[in-house]
Amino acid sequence: MDLSSIHNFQDAVVTVMGLGRYKQGSGLGATKWLIRHGAQTVITDLKTGEELKESVALIMDWYRRYHELYPDLTVYPPVFVLGEHRKEDFTGVDAVIQNPGVPSESEFISAAKEQKIPVESDVSLFFRFYPNPVIAVTGTKGKTTTTLLLGEMLKKLDDKAVTAGNIKVSPLEHLDTLLERVEPTPVVLELSSWLLESMPKAFNDLKKGPEIAILTNVYPDHLDRYPSFDAYIASKRIIFEHQTPSQYTLLNADHDLVRVMEPLVKGKLFWFSKNYQAHDGCYVHDGNIVFRKDGTDTVVIPLADVALKGDHNLENILSATCAALLYGVLLSDVVNVLRDFEGVMDRQEMVREVDEIMYINDTAANGPDAVMTGLARFGATGDHRVVLIAGGVNKQLTFDTLGEEIVKTCKTLVLFPGDASDLIAKAVGDRVPIIRVNSMKEAVQVARKTAVSGDIVLLSPGATISSLFRNEFERGEQFREEVRNL
């Protein structure tokens, strides 16, 4: 199939492997986009129709909407092959779109490649069809914080700036709108190693990589999906291996495995480091964040004035600052974001991602309604991916409605001591496993043992503090600290 034009998807037969259950994720985003552009879409997933009923319903809603919105176009109803994969859906089609959760060594992906059928991802399609500069971020740790912080900086340049990718938002959700705009729109994408593996063919065809490529770090990870640690490292290098000499590569000078990649860089190399360097980049020097370009230093902001705290966040701050300034964001706007961005502390704050498990601090949720707001966001997929840490002292509130929401969204309930905990447990009954704990450390450790890749551990108490904490902020800080220690 000729992938040089979006118009070529009209009437093409395209298989989407892995629908998924995130409303804006890769599988759903790709499927909606393909239907909108006239593809005869086959959606295949090992999960059953019952497991994916909400995703299927969303796709059918979008199909009906597109059918009404575009009466002059042929909009094909999607075909669902659920609970199994069939070889003919990979060898007798024009293209295959691979969800990042699908292993590249899948026999069905291999079968498609043997037949020289293009295998793409939602991100590779986005790169093919969005003609303007894109910033890409990868790394074992810190890529989400870097992406979100950089996204806030880019919004100062253009309030329509897009943040997408591995943060469970497919860039294809935005592509058509972006193409309608006259001015180029800033885009920053978080890319996992799996998404990067889908990119070399697109990069080769385009003869370029991301305009700015950021590699935060590389640690042993996902070795169940890779034959060796070296293979995992190689997947991360894809982010800059196809760049042109005019594009920018940002590498972490403090990380040995990243620093040794210097000879492989083809673009303009900028470093970021907690220690001052003589090379172009972004560093900490005399208590300030300093940006160096063409040998000239510019003091950005005193480190003490940066809102996002924690030594673990410093490399994220430095890399995002460097990328924003290279992209053209005004220094004053970068400074304002650094002064304001706290990672939404204590209110649905993304603390960290460990082993593809997100840890969310919502300690300010001191009542059942606030907990339900969090569950509506993080449990929206309805697939019981939330491990909820809750409980404490009751404020004369009732928990029956909250109990029903916990049953709908949570796989495990972890409770602190307190009479509110007893009421929450009573409202839930035996419909969700309940584990009682006596400290934040125990709560986080229990949650980690319970959670698996793709889950969300949510601290959202729904009650005032128990005797374990002096106030809700200490409760949140203890959560952050224990998550950092994982």
PDB file of C-alpha atoms in Angstrom, residues 132-257:
ATOM      1  CA  ASN A 132       5.460  20.136  10.730  1.00  0.00           C
ATOM      2  CA  PRO A 133       8.130  19.731  13.445  1.00  0.00           C
ATOM      3  CA  VAL A 134       7.463  17.196  16.200  1.00  0.00           C
ATOM      4  CA  ILE A 135       9.262  16.847  19.529  1.00  0.00           C
ATOM      5  CA  ALA A 136       9.660  13.262  20.768  1.00  0.00           C
ATOM      6  CA  VAL A 137      10.514  12.118  24.293  1.00  0.00           C
ATOM      7  CA  THR A 138      11.606   8.681  25.461  1.00  0.00           C
ATOM      8  CA  GLY A 139      13.416   7.075  28.390  1.00  0.00           C
ATOM      9  CA  THR A 140      12.858   4.396  30.967  1.00  0.00           C
ATOM     10  CA  LYS A 141      11.981   6.959  33.634  1.00  0.00           C
ATOM     11  CA  GLY A 142      10.793  10.527  33.541  1.00  0.00           C
ATOM     12  CA  LYS A 143       9.392  10.654  30.028  1.00  0.00           C
ATOM     13  CA  THR A 144       5.830  11.387  31.150  1.00  0.00           C
ATOM     14  CA  THR A 145       6.810  14.276  33.430  1.00  0.00           C
ATOM     15  CA  THR A 146       9.120  15.667  30.753  1.00  0.00           C
ATOM     16  CA  THR A 147       6.393  15.419  28.113  1.00  0.00           C
ATOM     17  CA  LEU A 148       3.719  17.083  30.241  1.00  0.00           C
ATOM     18  CA  LEU A 149       6.040  19.860  31.440  1.00  0.00           C
ATOM     19  CA  LEU A 150       7.229  20.549  27.908  1.00  0.00           C
ATOM     20  CA  GLY A 151       3.633  20.485  26.718  1.00  0.00           C
ATOM     21  CA  GLU A 152       2.777  23.292  29.161  1.00  0.00           C
ATOM     22  CA  MET A 153       5.697  25.335  27.832  1.00  0.00           C
ATOM     23  CA  LEU A 154       4.604  24.813  24.229  1.00  0.00           C
ATOM     24  CA  LYS A 155       1.104  26.018  25.115  1.00  0.00           C
ATOM     25  CA  LYS A 156       2.647  29.410  25.889  1.00  0.00           C
ATOM     26  CA  LEU A 157       3.715  29.523  22.250  1.00  0.00           C
ATOM     27  CA  ASP A 158       0.393  28.185  20.946  1.00  0.00           C
ATOM     28  CA  ASP A 159      -2.571  27.310  23.147  1.00  0.00           C
ATOM     29  CA  LYS A 160      -3.513  24.583  20.635  1.00  0.00           C
ATOM     30  CA  ALA A 161      -0.235  22.712  21.237  1.00  0.00           C
ATOM     31  CA  VAL A 162      -0.716  18.939  21.380  1.00  0.00           C
ATOM     32  CA  THR A 163       0.644  16.499  23.971  1.00  0.00           C
ATOM     33  CA  ALA A 164       0.066  12.853  23.066  1.00  0.00           C
ATOM     34  CA  GLY A 165       1.608   9.420  22.534  1.00  0.00           C
ATOM     35  CA  ASN A 166       2.360   6.989  25.330  1.00  0.00           C
ATOM     36  CA  ILE A 167       0.328   9.061  27.791  1.00  0.00           C
ATOM     37  CA  LYS A 168      -2.692   7.115  26.527  1.00  0.00           C
ATOM     38  CA  VAL A 169      -3.692   9.702  23.933  1.00  0.00           C
ATOM     39  CA  SER A 170      -3.239   8.766  20.285  1.00  0.00           C
ATOM     40  CA  PRO A 171      -1.864  11.625  18.163  1.00  0.00           C
ATOM     41  CA  LEU A 172      -4.316  10.532  15.472  1.00  0.00           C
ATOM     42  CA  GLU A 173      -7.043  12.001  17.701  1.00  0.00           C
ATOM     43  CA  HIS A 174      -5.618  15.414  16.746  1.00  0.00           C
ATOM     44  CA  LEU A 175      -4.223  14.904  13.234  1.00  0.00           C
ATOM     45  CA  ASP A 176      -7.176  16.035  11.130  1.00  0.00           C
ATOM     46  CA  THR A 177      -7.651  19.191  13.207  1.00  0.00           C
ATOM     47  CA  LEU A 178      -3.936  19.978  13.018  1.00  0.00           C
ATOM     48  CA  LEU A 179      -3.948  19.636   9.244  1.00  0.00           C
ATOM     49  CA  GLU A 180      -6.801  22.127   9.008  1.00  0.00           C
ATOM     50  CA  ARG A 181      -4.791  24.827  10.791  1.00  0.00           C
ATOM     51  CA  VAL A 182      -2.834  27.301   8.663  1.00  0.00           C
ATOM     52  CA  GLU A 183      -0.013  27.747  11.161  1.00  0.00           C
ATOM     53  CA  PRO A 184       2.174  24.819  12.306  1.00  0.00           C
ATOM     54  CA  THR A 185       1.089  23.560  15.714  1.00  0.00           C
ATOM     55  CA  PRO A 186       3.663  22.473  18.315  1.00  0.00           C
ATOM     56  CA  VAL A 187       3.420  18.750  19.076  1.00  0.00           C
ATOM     57  CA  VAL A 188       5.234  16.762  21.760  1.00  0.00           C
ATOM     58  CA  LEU A 189       4.901  12.975  21.820  1.00  0.00           C
ATOM     59  CA  GLU A 190       5.894  10.558  24.551  1.00  0.00           C
ATOM     60  CA  LEU A 191       7.240   7.430  22.852  1.00  0.00           C
ATOM     61  CA  SER A 192       7.745   4.070  24.511  1.00  0.00           C
ATOM     62  CA  SER A 193      10.346   1.626  23.214  1.00  0.00           C
ATOM     63  CA  TRP A 194       7.511  -0.291  21.540  1.00  0.00           C
ATOM     64  CA  LEU A 195       6.236   2.771  19.714  1.00  0.00           C
ATOM     65  CA  LEU A 196       9.776   3.611  18.639  1.00  0.00           C
ATOM     66  CA  GLU A 197      10.129   0.152  17.110  1.00  0.00           C
ATOM     67  CA  SER A 198       7.280   1.057  14.753  1.00  0.00           C
ATOM     68  CA  MET A 199       9.080   4.155  13.468  1.00  0.00           C
ATOM     69  CA  PRO A 200      12.190   3.254  11.366  1.00  0.00           C
ATOM     70  CA  LYS A 201      10.308   2.642   8.097  1.00  0.00           C
ATOM     71  CA  ALA A 202       8.453   5.961   8.408  1.00  0.00           C
ATOM     72  CA  PHE A 203      11.633   7.819   9.339  1.00  0.00           C
ATOM     73  CA  ASN A 204      13.467   6.273   6.396  1.00  0.00           C
ATOM     74  CA  ASP A 205      10.672   7.152   3.978  1.00  0.00           C
ATOM     75  CA  LEU A 206      10.545  10.720   5.285  1.00  0.00           C
ATOM     76  CA  LYS A 207      14.352  10.983   5.417  1.00  0.00           C
ATOM     77  CA  LYS A 208      14.132  12.652   8.824  1.00  0.00           C
ATOM     78  CA  GLY A 209      13.390  11.978  12.479  1.00  0.00           C
ATOM     79  CA  PRO A 210      11.784  14.133  15.193  1.00  0.00           C
ATOM     80  CA  GLU A 211      12.746  17.798  15.054  1.00  0.00           C
ATOM     81  CA  ILE A 212      13.854  17.487  18.691  1.00  0.00           C
ATOM     82  CA  ALA A 213      14.576  14.069  20.221  1.00  0.00           C
ATOM     83  CA  ILE A 214      14.929  13.733  24.007  1.00  0.00           C
ATOM     84  CA  LEU A 215      16.373  10.638  25.705  1.00  0.00           C
ATOM     85  CA  THR A 216      16.091  10.953  29.489  1.00  0.00           C
ATOM     86  CA  ASN A 217      17.766   7.703  30.594  1.00  0.00           C
ATOM     87  CA  VAL A 218      17.917   3.944  30.033  1.00  0.00           C
ATOM     88  CA  TYR A 219      17.569   1.395  32.826  1.00  0.00           C
ATOM     89  CA  PRO A 220      16.948  -2.370  32.662  1.00  0.00           C
ATOM     90  CA  ASP A 221      13.256  -2.734  31.890  1.00  0.00           C
ATOM     91  CA  HIS A 222      10.803  -4.771  29.814  1.00  0.00           C
ATOM     92  CA  LEU A 223      13.256  -7.618  29.587  1.00  0.00           C
ATOM     93  CA  ASP A 224      10.293  -9.964  29.288  1.00  0.00           C
ATOM     94  CA  ARG A 225       9.714  -8.363  25.861  1.00  0.00           C
ATOM     95  CA  TYR A 226      13.348  -8.073  24.728  1.00  0.00           C
ATOM     96  CA  PRO A 227      15.964 -10.800  24.163  1.00  0.00           C
ATOM     97  CA  SER A 228      18.575  -8.711  26.005  1.00  0.00           C
ATOM     98  CA  PHE A 229      19.178  -5.380  27.697  1.00  0.00           C
ATOM     99  CA  ASP A 230      21.221  -4.340  24.655  1.00  0.00           C
ATOM    100  CA  ALA A 231      18.182  -4.897  22.461  1.00  0.00           C
ATOM    101  CA  TYR A 232      16.107  -2.659  24.747  1.00  0.00           C
ATOM    102  CA  ILE A 233      18.801   0.057  24.614  1.00  0.00           C
ATOM    103  CA  ALA A 234      18.829  -0.197  20.809  1.00  0.00           C
ATOM    104  CA  SER A 235      15.085   0.475  20.736  1.00  0.00           C
ATOM    105  CA  LYS A 236      15.620   3.750  22.585  1.00  0.00           C
ATOM    106  CA  ARG A 237      18.291   4.907  20.138  1.00  0.00           C
ATOM    107  CA  ILE A 238      15.735   4.863  17.319  1.00  0.00           C
ATOM    108  CA  ILE A 239      14.513   8.249  18.552  1.00  0.00           C
ATOM    109  CA  PHE A 240      17.607  10.018  17.147  1.00  0.00           C
ATOM    110  CA  GLU A 241      19.136   7.577  14.642  1.00  0.00           C
ATOM    111  CA  HIS A 242      17.230   8.969  11.654  1.00  0.00           C
ATOM    112  CA  GLN A 243      17.600  12.672  12.358  1.00  0.00           C
ATOM    113  CA  THR A 244      19.142  15.122   9.920  1.00  0.00           C
ATOM    114  CA  PRO A 245      22.103  17.380  10.767  1.00  0.00           C
ATOM    115  CA  SER A 246      19.711  20.310  11.241  1.00  0.00           C
ATOM    116  CA  GLN A 247      17.600  18.541  13.889  1.00  0.00           C
ATOM    117  CA  TYR A 248      18.311  18.473  17.630  1.00  0.00           C
ATOM    118  CA  THR A 249      19.212  15.595  19.953  1.00  0.00           C
ATOM    119  CA  LEU A 250      19.027  16.075  23.730  1.00  0.00           C
ATOM    120  CA  LEU A 251      20.903  13.513  25.826  1.00  0.00           C
ATOM    121  CA  ASN A 252      21.397  13.039  29.575  1.00  0.00           C
ATOM    122  CA  ALA A 253      25.084  13.627  30.365  1.00  0.00           C
ATOM    123  CA  ASP A 254      24.644  12.194  33.872  1.00  0.00           C
ATOM    124  CA  HIS A 255      23.596   8.779  32.633  1.00  0.00           C
ATOM    125  CA  ASP A 256      26.433   6.506  31.504  1.00  0.00           C
ATOM    126  CA  LEU A 257      24.397   4.436  29.051  1.00  0.00           C
TER     127      LEU A 257
END
